[in-house]
mmCIF file of C-alpha atoms in Angstrom:
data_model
loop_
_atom_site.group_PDB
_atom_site.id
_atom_site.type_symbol
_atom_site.label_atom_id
_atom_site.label_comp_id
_atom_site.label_asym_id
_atom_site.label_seq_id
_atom_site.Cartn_x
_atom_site.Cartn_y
_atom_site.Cartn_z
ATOM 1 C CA UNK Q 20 66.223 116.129 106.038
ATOM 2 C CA UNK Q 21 68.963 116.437 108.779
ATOM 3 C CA UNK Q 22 71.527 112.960 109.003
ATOM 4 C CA UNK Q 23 71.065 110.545 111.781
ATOM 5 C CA UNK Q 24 73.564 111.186 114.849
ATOM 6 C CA UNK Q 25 76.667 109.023 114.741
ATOM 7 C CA UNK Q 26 75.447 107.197 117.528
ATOM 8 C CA UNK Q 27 72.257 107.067 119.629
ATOM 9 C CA UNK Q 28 71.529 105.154 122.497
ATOM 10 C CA UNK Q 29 68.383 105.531 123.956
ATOM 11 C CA UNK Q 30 67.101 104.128 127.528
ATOM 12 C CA UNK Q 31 70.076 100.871 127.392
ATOM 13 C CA UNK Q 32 69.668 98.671 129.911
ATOM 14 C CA UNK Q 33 72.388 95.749 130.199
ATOM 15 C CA UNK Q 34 71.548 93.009 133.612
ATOM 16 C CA UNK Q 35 73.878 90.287 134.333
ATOM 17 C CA UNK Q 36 71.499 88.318 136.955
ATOM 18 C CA UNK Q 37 70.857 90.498 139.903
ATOM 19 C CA UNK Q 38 73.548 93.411 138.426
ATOM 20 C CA UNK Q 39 71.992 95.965 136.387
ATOM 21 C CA UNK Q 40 75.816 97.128 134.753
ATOM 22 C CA UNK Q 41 73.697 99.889 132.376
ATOM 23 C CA UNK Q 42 70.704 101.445 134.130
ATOM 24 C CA UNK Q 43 68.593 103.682 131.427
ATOM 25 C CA UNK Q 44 72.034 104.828 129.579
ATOM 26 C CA UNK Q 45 70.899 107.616 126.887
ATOM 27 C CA UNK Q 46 73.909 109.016 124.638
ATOM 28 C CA UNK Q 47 73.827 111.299 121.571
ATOM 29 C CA UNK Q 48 77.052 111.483 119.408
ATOM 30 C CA UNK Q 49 76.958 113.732 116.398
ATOM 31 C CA UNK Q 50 79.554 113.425 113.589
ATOM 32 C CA UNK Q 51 82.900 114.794 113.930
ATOM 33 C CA UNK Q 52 82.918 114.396 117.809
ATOM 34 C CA UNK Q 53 85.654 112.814 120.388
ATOM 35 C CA UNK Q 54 83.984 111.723 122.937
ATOM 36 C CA UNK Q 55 86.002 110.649 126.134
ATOM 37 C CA UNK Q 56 84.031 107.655 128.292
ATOM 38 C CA UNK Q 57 84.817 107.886 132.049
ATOM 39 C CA UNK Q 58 84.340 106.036 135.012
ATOM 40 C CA UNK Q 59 85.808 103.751 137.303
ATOM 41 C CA UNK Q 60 86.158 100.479 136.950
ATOM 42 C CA UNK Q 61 83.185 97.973 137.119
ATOM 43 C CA UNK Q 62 80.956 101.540 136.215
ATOM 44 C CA UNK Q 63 79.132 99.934 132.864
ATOM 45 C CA UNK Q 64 81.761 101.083 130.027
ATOM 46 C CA UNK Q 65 82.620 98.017 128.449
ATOM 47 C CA UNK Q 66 79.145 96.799 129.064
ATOM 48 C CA UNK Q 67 77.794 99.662 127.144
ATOM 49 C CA UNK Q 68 80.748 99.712 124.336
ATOM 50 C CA UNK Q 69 79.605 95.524 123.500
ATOM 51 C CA UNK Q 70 76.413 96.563 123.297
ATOM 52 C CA UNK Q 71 77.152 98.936 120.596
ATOM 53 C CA UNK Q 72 78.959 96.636 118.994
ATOM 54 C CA UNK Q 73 76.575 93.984 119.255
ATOM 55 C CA UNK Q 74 78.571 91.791 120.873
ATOM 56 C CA UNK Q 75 76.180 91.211 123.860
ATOM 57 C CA UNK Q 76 72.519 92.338 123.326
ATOM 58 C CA UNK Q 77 70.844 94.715 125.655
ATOM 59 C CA UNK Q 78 67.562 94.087 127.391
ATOM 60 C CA UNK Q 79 66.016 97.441 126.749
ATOM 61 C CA UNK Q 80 66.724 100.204 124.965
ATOM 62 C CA UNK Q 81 68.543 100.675 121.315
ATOM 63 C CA UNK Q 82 71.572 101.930 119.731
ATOM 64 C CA UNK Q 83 72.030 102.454 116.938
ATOM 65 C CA UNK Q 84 75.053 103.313 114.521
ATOM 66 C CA UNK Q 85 74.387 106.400 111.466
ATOM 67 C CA UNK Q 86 70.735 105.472 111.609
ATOM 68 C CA UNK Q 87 71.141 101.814 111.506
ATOM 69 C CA UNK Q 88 69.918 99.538 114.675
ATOM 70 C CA UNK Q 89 72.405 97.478 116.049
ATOM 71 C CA UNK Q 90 70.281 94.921 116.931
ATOM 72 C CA UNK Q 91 67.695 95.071 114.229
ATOM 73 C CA UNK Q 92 70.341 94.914 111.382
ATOM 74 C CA UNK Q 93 73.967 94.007 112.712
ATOM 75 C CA UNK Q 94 75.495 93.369 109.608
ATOM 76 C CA UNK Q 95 75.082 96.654 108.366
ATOM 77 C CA UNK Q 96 75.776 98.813 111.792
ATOM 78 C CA UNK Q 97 78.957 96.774 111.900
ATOM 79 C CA UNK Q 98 80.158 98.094 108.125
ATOM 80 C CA UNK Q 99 79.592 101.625 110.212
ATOM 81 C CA UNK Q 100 81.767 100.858 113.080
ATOM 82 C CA UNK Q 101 85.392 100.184 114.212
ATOM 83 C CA UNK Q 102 85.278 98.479 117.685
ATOM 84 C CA UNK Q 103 88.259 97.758 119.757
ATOM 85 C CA UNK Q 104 87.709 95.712 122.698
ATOM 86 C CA UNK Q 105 89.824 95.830 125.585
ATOM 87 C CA UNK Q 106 90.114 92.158 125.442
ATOM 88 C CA UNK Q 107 91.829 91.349 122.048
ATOM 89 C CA UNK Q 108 90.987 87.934 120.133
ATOM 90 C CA UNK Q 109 91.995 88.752 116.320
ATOM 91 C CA UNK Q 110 92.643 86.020 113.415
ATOM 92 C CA UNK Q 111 96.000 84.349 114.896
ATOM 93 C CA UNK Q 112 96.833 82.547 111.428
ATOM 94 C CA UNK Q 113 96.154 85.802 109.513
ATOM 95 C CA UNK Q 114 98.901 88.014 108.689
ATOM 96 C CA UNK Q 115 98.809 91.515 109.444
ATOM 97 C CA UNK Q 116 98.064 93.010 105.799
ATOM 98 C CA UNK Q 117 95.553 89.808 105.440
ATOM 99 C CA UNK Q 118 93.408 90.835 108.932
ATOM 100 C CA UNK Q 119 93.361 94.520 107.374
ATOM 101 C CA UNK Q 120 92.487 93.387 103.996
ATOM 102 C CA UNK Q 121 89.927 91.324 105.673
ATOM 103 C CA UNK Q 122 88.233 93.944 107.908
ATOM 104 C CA UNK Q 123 88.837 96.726 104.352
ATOM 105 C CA UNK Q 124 86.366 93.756 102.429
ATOM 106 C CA UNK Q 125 83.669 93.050 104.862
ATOM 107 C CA UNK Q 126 83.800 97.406 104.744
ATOM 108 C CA UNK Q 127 83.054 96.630 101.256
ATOM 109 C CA UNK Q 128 86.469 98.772 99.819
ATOM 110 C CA UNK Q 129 87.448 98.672 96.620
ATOM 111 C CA UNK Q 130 91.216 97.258 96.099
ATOM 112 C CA UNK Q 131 92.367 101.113 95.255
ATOM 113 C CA UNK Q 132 91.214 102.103 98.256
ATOM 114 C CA UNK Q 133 92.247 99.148 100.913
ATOM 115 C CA UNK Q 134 95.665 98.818 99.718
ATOM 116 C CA UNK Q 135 96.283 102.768 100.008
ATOM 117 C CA UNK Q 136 95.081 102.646 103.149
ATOM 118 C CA UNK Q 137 96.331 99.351 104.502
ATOM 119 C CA UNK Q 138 99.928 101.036 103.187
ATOM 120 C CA UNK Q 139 99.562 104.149 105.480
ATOM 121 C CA UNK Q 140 98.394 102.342 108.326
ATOM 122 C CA UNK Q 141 100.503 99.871 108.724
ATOM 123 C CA UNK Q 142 103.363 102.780 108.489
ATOM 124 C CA UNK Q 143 101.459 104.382 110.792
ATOM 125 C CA UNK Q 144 101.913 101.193 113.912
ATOM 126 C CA UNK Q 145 104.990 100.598 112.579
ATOM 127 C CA UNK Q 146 104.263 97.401 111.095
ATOM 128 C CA UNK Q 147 105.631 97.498 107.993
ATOM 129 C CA UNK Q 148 107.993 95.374 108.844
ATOM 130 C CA UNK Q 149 105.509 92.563 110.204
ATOM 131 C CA UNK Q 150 103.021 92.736 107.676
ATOM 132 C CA UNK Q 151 103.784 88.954 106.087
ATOM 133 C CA UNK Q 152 103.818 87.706 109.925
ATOM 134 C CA UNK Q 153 101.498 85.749 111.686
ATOM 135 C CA UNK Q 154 99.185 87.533 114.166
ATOM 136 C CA UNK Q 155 99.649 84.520 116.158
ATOM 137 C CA UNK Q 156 103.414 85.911 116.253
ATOM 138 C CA UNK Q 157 102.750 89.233 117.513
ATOM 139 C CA UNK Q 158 103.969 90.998 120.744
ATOM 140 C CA UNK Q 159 100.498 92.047 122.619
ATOM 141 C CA UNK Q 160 101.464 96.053 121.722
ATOM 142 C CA UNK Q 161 101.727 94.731 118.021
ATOM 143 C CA UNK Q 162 98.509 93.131 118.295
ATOM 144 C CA UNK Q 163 96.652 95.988 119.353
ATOM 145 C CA UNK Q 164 98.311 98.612 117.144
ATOM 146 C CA UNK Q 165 96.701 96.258 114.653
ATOM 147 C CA UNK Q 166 93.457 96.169 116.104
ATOM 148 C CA UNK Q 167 93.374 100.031 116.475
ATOM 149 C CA UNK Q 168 94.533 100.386 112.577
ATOM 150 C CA UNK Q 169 91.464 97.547 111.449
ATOM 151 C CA UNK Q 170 89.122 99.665 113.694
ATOM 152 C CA UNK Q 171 90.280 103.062 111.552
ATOM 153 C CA UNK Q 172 90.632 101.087 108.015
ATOM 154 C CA UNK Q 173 87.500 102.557 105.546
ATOM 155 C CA UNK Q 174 87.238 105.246 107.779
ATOM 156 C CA UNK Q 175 83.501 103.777 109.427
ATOM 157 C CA UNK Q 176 81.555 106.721 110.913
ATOM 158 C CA UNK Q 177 81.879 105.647 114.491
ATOM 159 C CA UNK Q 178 85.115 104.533 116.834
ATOM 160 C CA UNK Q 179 84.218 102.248 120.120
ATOM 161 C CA UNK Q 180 87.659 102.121 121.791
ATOM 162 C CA UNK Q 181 87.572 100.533 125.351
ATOM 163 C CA UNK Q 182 91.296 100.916 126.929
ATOM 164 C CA UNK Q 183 92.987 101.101 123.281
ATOM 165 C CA UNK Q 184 96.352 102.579 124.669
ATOM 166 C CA UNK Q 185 96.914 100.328 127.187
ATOM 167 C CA UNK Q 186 100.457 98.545 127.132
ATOM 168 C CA UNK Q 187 101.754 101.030 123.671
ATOM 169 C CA UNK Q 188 104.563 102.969 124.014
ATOM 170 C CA UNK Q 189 104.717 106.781 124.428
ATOM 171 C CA UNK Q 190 105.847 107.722 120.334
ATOM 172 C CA UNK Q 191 103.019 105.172 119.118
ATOM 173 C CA UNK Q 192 100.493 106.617 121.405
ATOM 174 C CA UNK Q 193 101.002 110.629 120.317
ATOM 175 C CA UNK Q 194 101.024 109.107 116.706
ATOM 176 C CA UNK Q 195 98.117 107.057 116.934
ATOM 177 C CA UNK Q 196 96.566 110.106 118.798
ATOM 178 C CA UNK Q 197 96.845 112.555 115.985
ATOM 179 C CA UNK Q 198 95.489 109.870 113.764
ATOM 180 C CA UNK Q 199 92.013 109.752 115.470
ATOM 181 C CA UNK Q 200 91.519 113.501 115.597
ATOM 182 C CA UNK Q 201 91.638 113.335 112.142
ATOM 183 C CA UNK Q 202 89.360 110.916 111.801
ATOM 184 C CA UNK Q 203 86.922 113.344 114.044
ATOM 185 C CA UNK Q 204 88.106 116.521 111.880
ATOM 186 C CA UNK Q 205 86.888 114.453 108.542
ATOM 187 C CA UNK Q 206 83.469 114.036 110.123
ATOM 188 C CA UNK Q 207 84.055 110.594 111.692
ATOM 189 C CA UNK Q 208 82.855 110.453 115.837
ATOM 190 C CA UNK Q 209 85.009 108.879 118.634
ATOM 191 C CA UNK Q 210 84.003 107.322 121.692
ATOM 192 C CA UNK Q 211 87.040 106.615 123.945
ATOM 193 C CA UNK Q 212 86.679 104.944 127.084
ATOM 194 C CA UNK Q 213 90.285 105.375 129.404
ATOM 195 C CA UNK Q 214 91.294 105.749 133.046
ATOM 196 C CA UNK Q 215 94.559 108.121 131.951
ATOM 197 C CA UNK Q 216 92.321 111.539 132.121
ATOM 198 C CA UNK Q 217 95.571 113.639 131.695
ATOM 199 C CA UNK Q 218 95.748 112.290 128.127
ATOM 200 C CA UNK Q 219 91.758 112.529 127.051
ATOM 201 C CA UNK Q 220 91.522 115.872 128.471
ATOM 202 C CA UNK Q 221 93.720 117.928 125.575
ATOM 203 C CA UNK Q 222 92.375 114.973 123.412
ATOM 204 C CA UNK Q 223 88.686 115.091 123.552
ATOM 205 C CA UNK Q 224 85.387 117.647 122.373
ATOM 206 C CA UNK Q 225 83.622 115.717 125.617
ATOM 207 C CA UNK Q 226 83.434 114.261 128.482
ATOM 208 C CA UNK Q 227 81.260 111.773 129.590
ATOM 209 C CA UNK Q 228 81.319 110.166 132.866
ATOM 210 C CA UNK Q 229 79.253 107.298 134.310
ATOM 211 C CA UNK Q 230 79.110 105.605 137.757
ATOM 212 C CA UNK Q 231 77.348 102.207 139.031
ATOM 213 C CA UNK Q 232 75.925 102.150 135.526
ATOM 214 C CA UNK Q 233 74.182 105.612 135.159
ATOM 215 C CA UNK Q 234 75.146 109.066 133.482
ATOM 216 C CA UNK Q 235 76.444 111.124 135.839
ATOM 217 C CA UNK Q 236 77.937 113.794 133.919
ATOM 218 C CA UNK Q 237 78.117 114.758 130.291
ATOM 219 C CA UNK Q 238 80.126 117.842 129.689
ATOM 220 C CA UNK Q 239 82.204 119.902 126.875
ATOM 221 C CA UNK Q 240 85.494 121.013 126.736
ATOM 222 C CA UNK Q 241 84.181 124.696 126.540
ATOM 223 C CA UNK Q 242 82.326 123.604 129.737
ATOM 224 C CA UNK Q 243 85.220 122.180 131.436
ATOM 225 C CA UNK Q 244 87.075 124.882 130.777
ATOM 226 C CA UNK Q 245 84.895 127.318 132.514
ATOM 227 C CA UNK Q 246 84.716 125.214 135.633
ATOM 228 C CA UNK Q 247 88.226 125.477 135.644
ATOM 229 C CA UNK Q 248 88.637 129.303 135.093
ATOM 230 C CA UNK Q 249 86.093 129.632 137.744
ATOM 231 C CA UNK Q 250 88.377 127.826 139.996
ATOM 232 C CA UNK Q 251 85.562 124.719 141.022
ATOM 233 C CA UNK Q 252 87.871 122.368 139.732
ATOM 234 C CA UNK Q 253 91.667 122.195 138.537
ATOM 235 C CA UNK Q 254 90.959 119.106 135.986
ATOM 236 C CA UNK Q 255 88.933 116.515 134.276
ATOM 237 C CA UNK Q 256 90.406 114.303 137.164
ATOM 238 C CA UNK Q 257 88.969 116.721 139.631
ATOM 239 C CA UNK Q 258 85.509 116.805 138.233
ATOM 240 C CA UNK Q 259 85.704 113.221 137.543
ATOM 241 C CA UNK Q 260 86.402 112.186 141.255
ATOM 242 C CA UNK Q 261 83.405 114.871 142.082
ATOM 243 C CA UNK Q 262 80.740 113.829 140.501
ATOM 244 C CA UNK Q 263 81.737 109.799 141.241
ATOM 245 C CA UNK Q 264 81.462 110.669 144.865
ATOM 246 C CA UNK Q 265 83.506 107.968 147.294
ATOM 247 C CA UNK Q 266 82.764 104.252 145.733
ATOM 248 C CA UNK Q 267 85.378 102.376 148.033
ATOM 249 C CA UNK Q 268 87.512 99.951 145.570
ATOM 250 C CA UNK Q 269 86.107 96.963 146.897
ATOM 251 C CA UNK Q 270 82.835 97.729 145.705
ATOM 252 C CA UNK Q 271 84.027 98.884 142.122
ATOM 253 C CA UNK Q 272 85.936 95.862 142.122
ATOM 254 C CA UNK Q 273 83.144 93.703 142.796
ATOM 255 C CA UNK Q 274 80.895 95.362 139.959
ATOM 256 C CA UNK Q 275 83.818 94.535 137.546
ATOM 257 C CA UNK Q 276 84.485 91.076 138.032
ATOM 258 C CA UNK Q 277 80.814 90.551 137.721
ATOM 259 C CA UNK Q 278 80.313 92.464 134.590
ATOM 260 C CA UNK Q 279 84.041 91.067 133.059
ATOM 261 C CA UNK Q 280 82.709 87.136 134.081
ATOM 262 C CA UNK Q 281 78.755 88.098 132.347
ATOM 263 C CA UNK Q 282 80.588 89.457 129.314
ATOM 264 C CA UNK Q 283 83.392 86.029 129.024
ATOM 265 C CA UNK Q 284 80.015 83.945 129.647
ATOM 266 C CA UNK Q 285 77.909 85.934 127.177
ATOM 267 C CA UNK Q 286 81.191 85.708 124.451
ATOM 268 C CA UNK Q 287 81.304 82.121 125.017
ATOM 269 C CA UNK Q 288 77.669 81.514 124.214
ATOM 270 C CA UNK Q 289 77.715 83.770 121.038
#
């Protein structure tokens, strides 16, 4: 019997009052693929990424994480995944080697294991040096190196980053960077939702791109690379801003403040 995909979502449907921010979103992700997640702002992709990490429940459709449904059993699908919001809100009066000792146990690693990995990580962010301080402490870039090196910790089959490079500098980006494509070469799957297409296009095995809440385009590299040796388009960016069509700002704009106020209401409620 073939292993489930990494992640499935099938038919998800996410309303906040009159918005529908996910309209009949299906997504296969087998292991061991990077997965870039385009669109432009207000499109559905941090809608879509709580929902997978059951942050915010959908009303219709599934997901599911390695076989495991994230609504049906949330403990478990959790153990599966690494989530990084784009919003951070860690443990402030946690250390930094306590939040990734924290995250390694609810991943249910043994002591071997966590501190080994806790070791490398930490070198890996550059936090050596702040691992006895206070999260509370931390610069925001600190914060989210952190968050980023919790998500990886245990190596869970499945990465939901939503805008994880935002504010890091250039040397802890390419580092981080190599870090996740090995996570995808040792059979782990990526999903990577960021508006700086010059970096996911060397980065990523696909490319998919959604608009006022729908699929619009789901492509390989391979793929993209023919379009562009064909000459219809000169980049991801190109194909990107073709298949999204002419949304004016305001009206992007307006679909994200809706979807980022739904999302702070639905956080507060949990």
């Amino acid at each position: 019997m073939s292993s489930p995909p990494a992640l499935e979502i099938s038919g998800l449907t996410k309303r906040y009052r009159k918005l529908v921010a996910v309209d009949d979103l299906s997504l296969t992700i087998p292991g061991g693929e990077f997965v870039g997640f385009i669109g432009p702002n207000g499109a559905g992709k941090s809608s879509t990424m709580s929902c997978i990490a059951g942050v915010i429940a959908p009303d219709e459709g599934s997901v599911s994480i390695s076989g495991v449904d994230v609504v049906q059993d949330p403990v478990a699908a959790r153990r599966r995944l690494g989530y990084v919001p784009q919003h951070l809100s860690l443990l402030d009066y946690l250390t930094g080697e306590e939040y990734l000792h924290f995250i390694a146990d609810l991943r249910e690693l043994d002591a071997a294991q966590r501190d080994e990995e806790t070791e490398e990580l930490l070198t890996l962010t550059e936090l050596t040096d702040a691992r006895d301080t206070i999260l509370k402490e931390y610069s925001g870039g600190m914060v989210r190196k952190l968050a980023i090196a919790a998500a990886i910790i245990g190596g869970p089959a499945v990465l939901v980053l939503d805008e994880s490079f935002v504010g890091l500098d250039p040397e802890s980006t390419y580092r981080i960077r190599k870090r996740l494509r090995r996570h995808c070469d040792d059979g782990g799957s990526i999903l990577l939702s960021s508006h700086i297409l010059d970096m996911l296009e060397p980065l990523c095995d696909r490319f998919v791109v959604i608009h006022q809440g729908g699929l619009v385009s789901d492509l390989t590299a391979a793929e993209l690379k023919d379009l562009k040796s064909s000459g219809d388009v000169d980049s991801l960016t190109e194909h990107y801003l073709a298949v999204t069509g002419k949304a004016t700002g305001a009206e992007d704009r307006e679909r994200q403040e809706k979807e980022e106020a739904a999302d702070s209401e639905a956080a507060a409620s949990s």
